[in-house]
Short mmCIF file of C-alpha atoms and ligand atoms in Angstrom, two decimals:
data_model
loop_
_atom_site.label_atom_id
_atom_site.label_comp_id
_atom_site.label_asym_id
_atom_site.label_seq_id
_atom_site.Cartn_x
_atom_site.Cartn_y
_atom_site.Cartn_z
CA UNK P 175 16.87 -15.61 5.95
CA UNK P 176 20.22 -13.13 6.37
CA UNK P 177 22.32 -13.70 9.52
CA UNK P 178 21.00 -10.87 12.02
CA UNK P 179 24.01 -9.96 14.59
CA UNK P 180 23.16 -8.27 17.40
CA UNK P 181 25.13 -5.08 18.31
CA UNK P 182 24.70 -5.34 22.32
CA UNK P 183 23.22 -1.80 23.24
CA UNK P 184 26.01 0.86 23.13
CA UNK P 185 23.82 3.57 25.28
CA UNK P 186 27.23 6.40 25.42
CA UNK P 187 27.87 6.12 22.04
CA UNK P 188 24.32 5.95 20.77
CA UNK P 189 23.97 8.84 22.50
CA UNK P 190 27.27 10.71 21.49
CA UNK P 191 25.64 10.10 17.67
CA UNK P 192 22.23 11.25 18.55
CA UNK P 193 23.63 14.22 19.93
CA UNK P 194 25.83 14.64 16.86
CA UNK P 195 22.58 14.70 14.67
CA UNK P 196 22.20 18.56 15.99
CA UNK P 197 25.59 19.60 15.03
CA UNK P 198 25.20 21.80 12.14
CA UNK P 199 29.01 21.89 11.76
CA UNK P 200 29.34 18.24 11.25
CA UNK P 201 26.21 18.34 9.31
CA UNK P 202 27.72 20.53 6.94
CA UNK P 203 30.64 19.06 6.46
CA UNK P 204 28.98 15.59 5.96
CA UNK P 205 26.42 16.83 3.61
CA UNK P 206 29.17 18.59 1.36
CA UNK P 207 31.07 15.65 1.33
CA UNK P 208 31.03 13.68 -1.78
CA UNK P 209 32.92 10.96 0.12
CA UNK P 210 30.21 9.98 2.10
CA UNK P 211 27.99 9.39 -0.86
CA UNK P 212 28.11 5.81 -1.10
CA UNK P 213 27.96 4.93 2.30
CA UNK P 214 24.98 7.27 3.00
CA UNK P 215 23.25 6.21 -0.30
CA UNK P 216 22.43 2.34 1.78
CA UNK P 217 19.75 4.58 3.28
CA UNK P 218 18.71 7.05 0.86
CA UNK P 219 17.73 6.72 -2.53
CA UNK P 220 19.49 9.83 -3.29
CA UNK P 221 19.78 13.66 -3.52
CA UNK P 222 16.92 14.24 -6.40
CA UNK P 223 13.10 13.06 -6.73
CA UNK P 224 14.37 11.16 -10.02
CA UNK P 225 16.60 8.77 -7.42
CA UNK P 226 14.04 8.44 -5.10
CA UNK P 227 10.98 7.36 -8.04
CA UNK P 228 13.90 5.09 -9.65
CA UNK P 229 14.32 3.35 -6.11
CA UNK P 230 10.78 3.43 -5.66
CA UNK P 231 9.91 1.92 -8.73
CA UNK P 232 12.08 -1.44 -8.26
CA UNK P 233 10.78 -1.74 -4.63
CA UNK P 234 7.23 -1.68 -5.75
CA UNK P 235 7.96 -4.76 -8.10
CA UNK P 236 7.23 -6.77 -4.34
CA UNK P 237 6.84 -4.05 -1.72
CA UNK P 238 5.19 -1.12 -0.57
CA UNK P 239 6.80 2.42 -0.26
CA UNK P 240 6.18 5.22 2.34
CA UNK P 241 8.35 7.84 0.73
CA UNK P 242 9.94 10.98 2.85
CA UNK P 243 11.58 13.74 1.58
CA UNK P 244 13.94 14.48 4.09
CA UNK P 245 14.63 17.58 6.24
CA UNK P 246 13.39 18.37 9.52
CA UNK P 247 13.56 21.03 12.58
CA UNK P 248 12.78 23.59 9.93
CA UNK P 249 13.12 27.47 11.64
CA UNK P 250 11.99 29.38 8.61
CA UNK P 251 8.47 29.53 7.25
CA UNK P 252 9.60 29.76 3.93
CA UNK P 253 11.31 26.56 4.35
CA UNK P 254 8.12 25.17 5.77
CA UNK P 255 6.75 26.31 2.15
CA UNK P 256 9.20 24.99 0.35
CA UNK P 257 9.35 21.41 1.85
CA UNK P 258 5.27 21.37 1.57
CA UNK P 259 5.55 22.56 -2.44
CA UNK P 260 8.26 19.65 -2.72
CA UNK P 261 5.46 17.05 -1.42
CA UNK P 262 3.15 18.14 -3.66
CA UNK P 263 5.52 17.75 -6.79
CA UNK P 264 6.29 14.32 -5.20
CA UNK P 265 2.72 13.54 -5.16
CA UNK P 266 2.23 14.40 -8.78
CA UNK P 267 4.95 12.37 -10.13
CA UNK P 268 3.33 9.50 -8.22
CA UNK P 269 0.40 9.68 -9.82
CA UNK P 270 1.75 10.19 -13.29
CA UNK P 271 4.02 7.48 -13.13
CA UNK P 272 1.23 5.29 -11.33
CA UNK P 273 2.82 4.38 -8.14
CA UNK P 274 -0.28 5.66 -6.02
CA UNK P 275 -1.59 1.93 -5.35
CA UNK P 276 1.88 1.04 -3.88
CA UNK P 277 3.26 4.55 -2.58
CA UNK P 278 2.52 6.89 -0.12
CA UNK P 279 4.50 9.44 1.64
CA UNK P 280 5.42 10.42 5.57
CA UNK P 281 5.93 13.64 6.28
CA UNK P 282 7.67 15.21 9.76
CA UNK P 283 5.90 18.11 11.16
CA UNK P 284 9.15 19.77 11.80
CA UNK P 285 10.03 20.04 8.18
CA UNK P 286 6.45 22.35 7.81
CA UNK P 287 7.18 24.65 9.98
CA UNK P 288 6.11 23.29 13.71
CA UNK P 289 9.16 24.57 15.49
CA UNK P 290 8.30 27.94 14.25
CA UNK P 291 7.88 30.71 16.94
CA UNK P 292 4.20 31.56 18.14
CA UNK P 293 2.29 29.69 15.58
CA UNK P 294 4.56 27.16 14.43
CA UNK P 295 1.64 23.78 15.28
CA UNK P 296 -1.01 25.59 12.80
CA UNK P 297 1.46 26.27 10.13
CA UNK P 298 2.69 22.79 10.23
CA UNK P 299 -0.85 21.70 10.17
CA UNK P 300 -2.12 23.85 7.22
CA UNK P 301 1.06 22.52 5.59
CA UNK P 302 -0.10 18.91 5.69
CA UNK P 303 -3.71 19.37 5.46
CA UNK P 304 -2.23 20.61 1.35
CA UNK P 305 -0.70 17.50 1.52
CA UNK P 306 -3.05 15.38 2.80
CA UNK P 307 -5.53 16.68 0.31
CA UNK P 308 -3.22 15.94 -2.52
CA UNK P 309 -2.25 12.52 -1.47
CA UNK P 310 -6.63 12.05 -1.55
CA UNK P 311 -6.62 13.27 -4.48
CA UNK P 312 -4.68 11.10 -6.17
CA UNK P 313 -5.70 7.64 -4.39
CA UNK P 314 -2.34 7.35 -1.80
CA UNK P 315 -1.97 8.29 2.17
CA UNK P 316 -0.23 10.37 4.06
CA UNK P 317 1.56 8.86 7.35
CA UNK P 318 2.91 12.08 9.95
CA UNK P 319 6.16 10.57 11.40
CA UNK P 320 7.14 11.01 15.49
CA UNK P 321 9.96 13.01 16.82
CA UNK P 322 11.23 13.67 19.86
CA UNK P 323 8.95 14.00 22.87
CA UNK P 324 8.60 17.42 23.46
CA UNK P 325 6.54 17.54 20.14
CA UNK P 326 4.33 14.54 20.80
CA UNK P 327 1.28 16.32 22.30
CA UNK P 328 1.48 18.83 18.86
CA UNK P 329 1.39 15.91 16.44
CA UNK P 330 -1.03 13.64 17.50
CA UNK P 331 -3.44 16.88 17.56
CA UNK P 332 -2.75 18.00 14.24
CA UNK P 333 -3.18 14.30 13.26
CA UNK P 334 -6.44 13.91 15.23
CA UNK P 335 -6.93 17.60 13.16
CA UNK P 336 -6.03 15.96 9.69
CA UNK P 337 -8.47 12.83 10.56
CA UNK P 338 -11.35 14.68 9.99
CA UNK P 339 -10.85 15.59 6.46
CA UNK P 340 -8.40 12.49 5.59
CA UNK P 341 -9.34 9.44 7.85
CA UNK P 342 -7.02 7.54 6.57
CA UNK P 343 -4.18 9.78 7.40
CA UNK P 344 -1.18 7.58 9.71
CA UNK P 345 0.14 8.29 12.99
CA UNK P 346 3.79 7.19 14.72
CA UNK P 347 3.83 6.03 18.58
CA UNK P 348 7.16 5.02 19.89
CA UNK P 349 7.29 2.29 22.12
CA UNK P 350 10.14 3.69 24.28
CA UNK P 351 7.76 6.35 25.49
CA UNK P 352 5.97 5.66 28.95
CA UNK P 353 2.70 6.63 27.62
CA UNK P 354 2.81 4.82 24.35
CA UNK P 355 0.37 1.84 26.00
CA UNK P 356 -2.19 4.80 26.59
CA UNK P 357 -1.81 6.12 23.33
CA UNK P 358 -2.18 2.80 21.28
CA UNK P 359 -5.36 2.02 23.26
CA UNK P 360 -6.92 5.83 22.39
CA UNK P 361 -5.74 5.70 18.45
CA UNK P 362 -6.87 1.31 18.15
CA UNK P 363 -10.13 2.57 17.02
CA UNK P 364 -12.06 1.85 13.31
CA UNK P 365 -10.15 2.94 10.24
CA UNK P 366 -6.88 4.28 12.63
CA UNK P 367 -3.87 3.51 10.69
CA UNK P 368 -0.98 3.71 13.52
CA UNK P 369 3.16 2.93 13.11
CA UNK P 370 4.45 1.22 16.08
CA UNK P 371 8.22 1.79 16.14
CA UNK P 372 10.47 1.68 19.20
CA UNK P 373 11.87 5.36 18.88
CA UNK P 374 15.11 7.04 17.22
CA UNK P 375 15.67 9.89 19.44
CA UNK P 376 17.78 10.51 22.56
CA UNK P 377 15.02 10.72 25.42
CA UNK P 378 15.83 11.16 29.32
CA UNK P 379 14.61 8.63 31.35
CA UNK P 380 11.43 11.13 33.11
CA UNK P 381 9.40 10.12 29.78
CA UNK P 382 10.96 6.82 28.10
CA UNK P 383 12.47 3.02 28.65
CA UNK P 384 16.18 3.39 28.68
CA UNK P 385 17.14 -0.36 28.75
CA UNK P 386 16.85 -2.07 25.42
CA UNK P 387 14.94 -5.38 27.28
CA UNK P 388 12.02 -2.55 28.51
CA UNK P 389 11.55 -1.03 25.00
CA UNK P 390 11.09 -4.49 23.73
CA UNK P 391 8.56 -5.21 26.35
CA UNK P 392 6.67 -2.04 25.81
CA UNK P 393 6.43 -3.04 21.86
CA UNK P 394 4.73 -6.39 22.79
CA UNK P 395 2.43 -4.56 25.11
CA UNK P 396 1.53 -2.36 22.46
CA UNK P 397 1.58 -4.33 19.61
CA UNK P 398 -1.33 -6.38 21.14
CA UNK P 399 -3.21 -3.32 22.04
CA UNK P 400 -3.13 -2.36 17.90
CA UNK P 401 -3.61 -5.70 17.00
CA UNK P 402 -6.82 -6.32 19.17
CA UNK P 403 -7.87 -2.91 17.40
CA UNK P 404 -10.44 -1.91 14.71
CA UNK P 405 -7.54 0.28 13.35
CA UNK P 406 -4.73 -0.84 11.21
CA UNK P 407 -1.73 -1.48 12.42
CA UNK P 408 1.72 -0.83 10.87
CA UNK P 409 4.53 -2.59 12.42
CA UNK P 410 7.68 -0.95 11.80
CA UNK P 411 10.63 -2.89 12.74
CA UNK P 412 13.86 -4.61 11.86
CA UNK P 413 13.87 -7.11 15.07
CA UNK P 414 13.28 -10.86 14.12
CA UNK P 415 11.61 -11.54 17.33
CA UNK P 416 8.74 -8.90 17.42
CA UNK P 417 8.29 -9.98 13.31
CA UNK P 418 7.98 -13.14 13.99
CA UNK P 419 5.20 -11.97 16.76
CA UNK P 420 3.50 -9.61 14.70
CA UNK P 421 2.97 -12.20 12.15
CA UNK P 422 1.65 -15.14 14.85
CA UNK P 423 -0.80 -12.05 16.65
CA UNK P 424 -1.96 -11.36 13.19
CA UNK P 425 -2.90 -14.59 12.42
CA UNK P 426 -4.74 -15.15 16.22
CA UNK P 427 -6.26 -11.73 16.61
CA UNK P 428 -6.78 -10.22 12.87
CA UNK P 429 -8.74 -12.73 10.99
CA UNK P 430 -9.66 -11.35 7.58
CA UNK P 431 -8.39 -7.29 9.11
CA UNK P 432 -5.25 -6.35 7.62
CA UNK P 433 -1.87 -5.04 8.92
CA UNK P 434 1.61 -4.31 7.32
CA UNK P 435 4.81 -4.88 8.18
CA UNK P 436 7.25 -2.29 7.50
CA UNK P 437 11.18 -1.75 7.33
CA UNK P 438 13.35 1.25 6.55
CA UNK P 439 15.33 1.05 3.24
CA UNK P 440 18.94 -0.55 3.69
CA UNK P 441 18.31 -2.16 6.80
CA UNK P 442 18.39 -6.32 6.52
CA UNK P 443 17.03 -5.65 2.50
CA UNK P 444 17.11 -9.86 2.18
CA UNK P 445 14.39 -9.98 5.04
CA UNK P 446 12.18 -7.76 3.20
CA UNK P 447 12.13 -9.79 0.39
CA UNK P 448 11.67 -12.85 1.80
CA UNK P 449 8.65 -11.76 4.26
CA UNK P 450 7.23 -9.87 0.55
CA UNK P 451 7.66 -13.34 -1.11
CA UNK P 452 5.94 -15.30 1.67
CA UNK P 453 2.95 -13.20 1.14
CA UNK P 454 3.23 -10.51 4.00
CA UNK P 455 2.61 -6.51 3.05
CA UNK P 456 6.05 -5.22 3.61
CA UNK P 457 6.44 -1.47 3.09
CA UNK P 458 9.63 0.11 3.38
CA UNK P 459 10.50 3.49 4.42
CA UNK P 460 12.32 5.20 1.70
CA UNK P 461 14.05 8.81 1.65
CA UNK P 462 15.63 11.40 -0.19
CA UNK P 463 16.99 14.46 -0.30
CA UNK P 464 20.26 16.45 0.30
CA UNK P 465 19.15 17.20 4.08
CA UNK P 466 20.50 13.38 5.22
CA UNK P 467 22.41 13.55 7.91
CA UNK P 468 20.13 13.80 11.11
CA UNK P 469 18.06 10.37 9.30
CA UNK P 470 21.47 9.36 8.67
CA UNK P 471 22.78 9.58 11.95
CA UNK P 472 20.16 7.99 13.75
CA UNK P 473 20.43 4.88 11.48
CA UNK P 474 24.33 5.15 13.01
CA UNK P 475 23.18 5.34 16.26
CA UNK P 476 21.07 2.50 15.95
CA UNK P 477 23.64 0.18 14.73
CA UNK P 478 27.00 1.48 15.90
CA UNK P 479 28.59 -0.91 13.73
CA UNK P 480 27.35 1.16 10.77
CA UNK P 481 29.50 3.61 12.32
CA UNK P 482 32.89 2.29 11.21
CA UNK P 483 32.12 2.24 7.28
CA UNK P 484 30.90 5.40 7.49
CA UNK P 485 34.03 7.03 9.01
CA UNK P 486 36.13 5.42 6.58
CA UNK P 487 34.31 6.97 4.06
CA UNK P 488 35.78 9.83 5.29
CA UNK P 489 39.38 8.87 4.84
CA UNK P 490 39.69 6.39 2.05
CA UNK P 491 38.35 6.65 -1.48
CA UNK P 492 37.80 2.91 -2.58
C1 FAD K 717 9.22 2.08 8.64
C2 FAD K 717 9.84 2.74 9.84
C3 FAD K 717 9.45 4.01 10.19
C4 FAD K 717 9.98 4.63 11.32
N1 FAD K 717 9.50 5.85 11.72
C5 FAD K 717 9.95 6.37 12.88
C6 FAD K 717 9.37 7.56 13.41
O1 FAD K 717 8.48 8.17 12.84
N2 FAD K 717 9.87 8.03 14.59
C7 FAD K 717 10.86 7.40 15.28
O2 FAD K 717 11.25 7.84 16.36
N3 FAD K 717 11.44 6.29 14.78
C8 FAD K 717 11.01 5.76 13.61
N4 FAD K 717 11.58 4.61 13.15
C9 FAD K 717 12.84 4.10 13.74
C10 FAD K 717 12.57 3.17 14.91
O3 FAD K 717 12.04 3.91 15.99
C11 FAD K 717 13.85 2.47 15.37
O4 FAD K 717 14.79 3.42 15.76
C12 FAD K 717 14.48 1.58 14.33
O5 FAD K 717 13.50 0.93 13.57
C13 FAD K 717 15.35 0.50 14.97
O6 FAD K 717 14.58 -0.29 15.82
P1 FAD K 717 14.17 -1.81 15.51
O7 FAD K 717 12.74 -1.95 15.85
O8 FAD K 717 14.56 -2.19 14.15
O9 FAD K 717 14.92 -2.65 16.61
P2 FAD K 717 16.47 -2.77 17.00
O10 FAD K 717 16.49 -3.59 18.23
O11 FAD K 717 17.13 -1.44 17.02
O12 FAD K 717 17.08 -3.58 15.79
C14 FAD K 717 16.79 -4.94 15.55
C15 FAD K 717 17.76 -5.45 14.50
O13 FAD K 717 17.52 -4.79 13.27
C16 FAD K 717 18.73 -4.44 12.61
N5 FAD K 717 18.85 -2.97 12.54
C17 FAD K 717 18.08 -2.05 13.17
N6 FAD K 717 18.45 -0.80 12.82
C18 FAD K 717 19.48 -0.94 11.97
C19 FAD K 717 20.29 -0.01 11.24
N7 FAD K 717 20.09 1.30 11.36
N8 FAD K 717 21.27 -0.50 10.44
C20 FAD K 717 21.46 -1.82 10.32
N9 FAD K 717 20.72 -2.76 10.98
C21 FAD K 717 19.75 -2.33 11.78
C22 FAD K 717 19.85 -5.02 13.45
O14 FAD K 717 20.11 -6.30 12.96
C23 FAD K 717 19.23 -5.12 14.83
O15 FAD K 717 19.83 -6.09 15.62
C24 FAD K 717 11.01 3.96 12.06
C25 FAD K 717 11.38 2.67 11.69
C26 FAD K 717 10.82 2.05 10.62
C27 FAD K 717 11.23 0.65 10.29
#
């Protein structure tokens, strides 16, 4: 297994990056830069749908994909339109290049038009209810991603919404969240497929964990409340410890039920494939897309070590 070094938590910068994220200035700039190509490209499969199937192909050899075509915060409803006609061209290139049994797709609410004045939850929801139906259609799943927690309340309704049609469709809780232990326990029930991440976004301290030690003690809680479930759980994280967990609870608690592991692309790749080889379902969260840089800076703020190649990308051409 890789080395895993520990960054020790770097709150002010974390949250200097997270904060960055919104800056449509530096957005710009980043996403017009061809410089930051390579770096960016650990995370992303690329600009087009042809990188992201080409990625997705190899992964599938041993893994599972959840594939996202990235944008978000969308404030336009044609955009909205546009991002939901660009899942449903994803969607038929899955099928036609039979990846369905090993690839499904997330989708953020945000990027179909939730944010949008007045009615912005129902057009997001109509949005992914096309989606959703497509995704059935073809024999794959559709898994609505968290963001920040002013949006929470809106996107477990329009998943609870999408359930009735699509059962299967996923839903995100982030462990950082206070009320994450009350939301694992409502969503544990039969045929509930639920991600259980610790959370990407800058959150004040009235709603969510700030120290790293309290996060990691919320996912435990919660993992156990998915794992003693009917649903299936989805275990999304990079952290050798709550693996390692995940994989003894599973073994106590699921006998003969199923649950997957997952990882993002990029992050500690070597892991992946071992836990694939050893016979665990490992899916890993893949993107693409020109609209990178808010994913992209979250995976900095993460890992503020990532930080320093991707600045140097920004002054050297090697
Ligand atoms: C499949 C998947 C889907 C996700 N979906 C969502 C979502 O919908 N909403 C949401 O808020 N968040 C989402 N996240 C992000 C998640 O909330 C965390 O921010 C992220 O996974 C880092 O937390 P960790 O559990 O890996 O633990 P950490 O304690 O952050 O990391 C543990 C170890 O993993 C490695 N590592 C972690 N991140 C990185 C990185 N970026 N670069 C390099 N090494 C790294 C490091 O070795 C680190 O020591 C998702 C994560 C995954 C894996």
């Amino acid at each position: 297994m890789e080395r895993v070094i520990t960054v020790s938590s770097s709150a002010p910068l974390r949250a200097v990056l997270l904060k960055a994220a919104g800056s449509p200035r530096l957005r710009s700039m980043a996403e017009h830069s061809a410089l930051t190509r390579p770096v960016v490209r650990r995370f992303v499969a690329g600009d087009t749908l042809d990188d992201a199937l080409a990625v997705a192909h190899d992964l599938a050899v041993d893994r599972y994909v959840s594939l996202d075509h990235l944008g978000e915060n969308t404030l336009d409803r044609a955009g909205a339109f546009e991002t939901t006609g660009a899942y449903l061209a994803l969607l038929h290139r899955l099928a036609g290049e039979g990846l369905t049994d090993r690839v499904e797709v997330s989708v953020k609410l945000s990027a179909l038009g939730q944010a949008l004045p007045g009615d912005g939850p129902a057009v997001a929801t109509d949005n992914a209810a096309k989606i959703c139906a497509a995704a059935a259609e073809i024999g794959t799943t559709v898994t609505v991603d968290m963001e920040d927690h002013t949006t929470t309340d809106a996107t477990l309704e329009t998943v609870r919404a999408l359930r009735r049609d699509w059962p299967a469709t996923g839903a995100v809780l982030q462990a950082y969240l206070h009320r994450t232990e009350a939301d694992c326990a409502a969503l544990a029930g039969p045929g509930s497929r639920v991600r259980l991440c610790k959370g990407a976004y800058a959150e004040p301290a009235s709603v969510a964990y700030q120290d790293r030690a309290a996060v990691d003690e919320s996912y435990r809680r919660c993992l156990r409340l998915l794992m003693e479930g009917e649903g299936y759980p989805m275990v999304a994280t990079h952290d050798p410890a709550l693996i390692a967990l995940a994989v003894r609870m599973g073994g106590e608690l699921r006998a003969g039920r199923d649950f997957e592991l997952q990882m993002l692309h990029g992050v500690r790749p070597s892991a992946q494939r071992e836990l694939a080889a050893d016979g665990h379902r490992l899916r890993v969260y893949l993107p693409y897309g020109s609209a990178w840089f808010p994913y992209f800076m979250r995976r900095l703020g993460e890992r503020p070590a990532n930080l320093a190649f991707f600045l140097r990308s920004f002054t050297t051409r090697g």
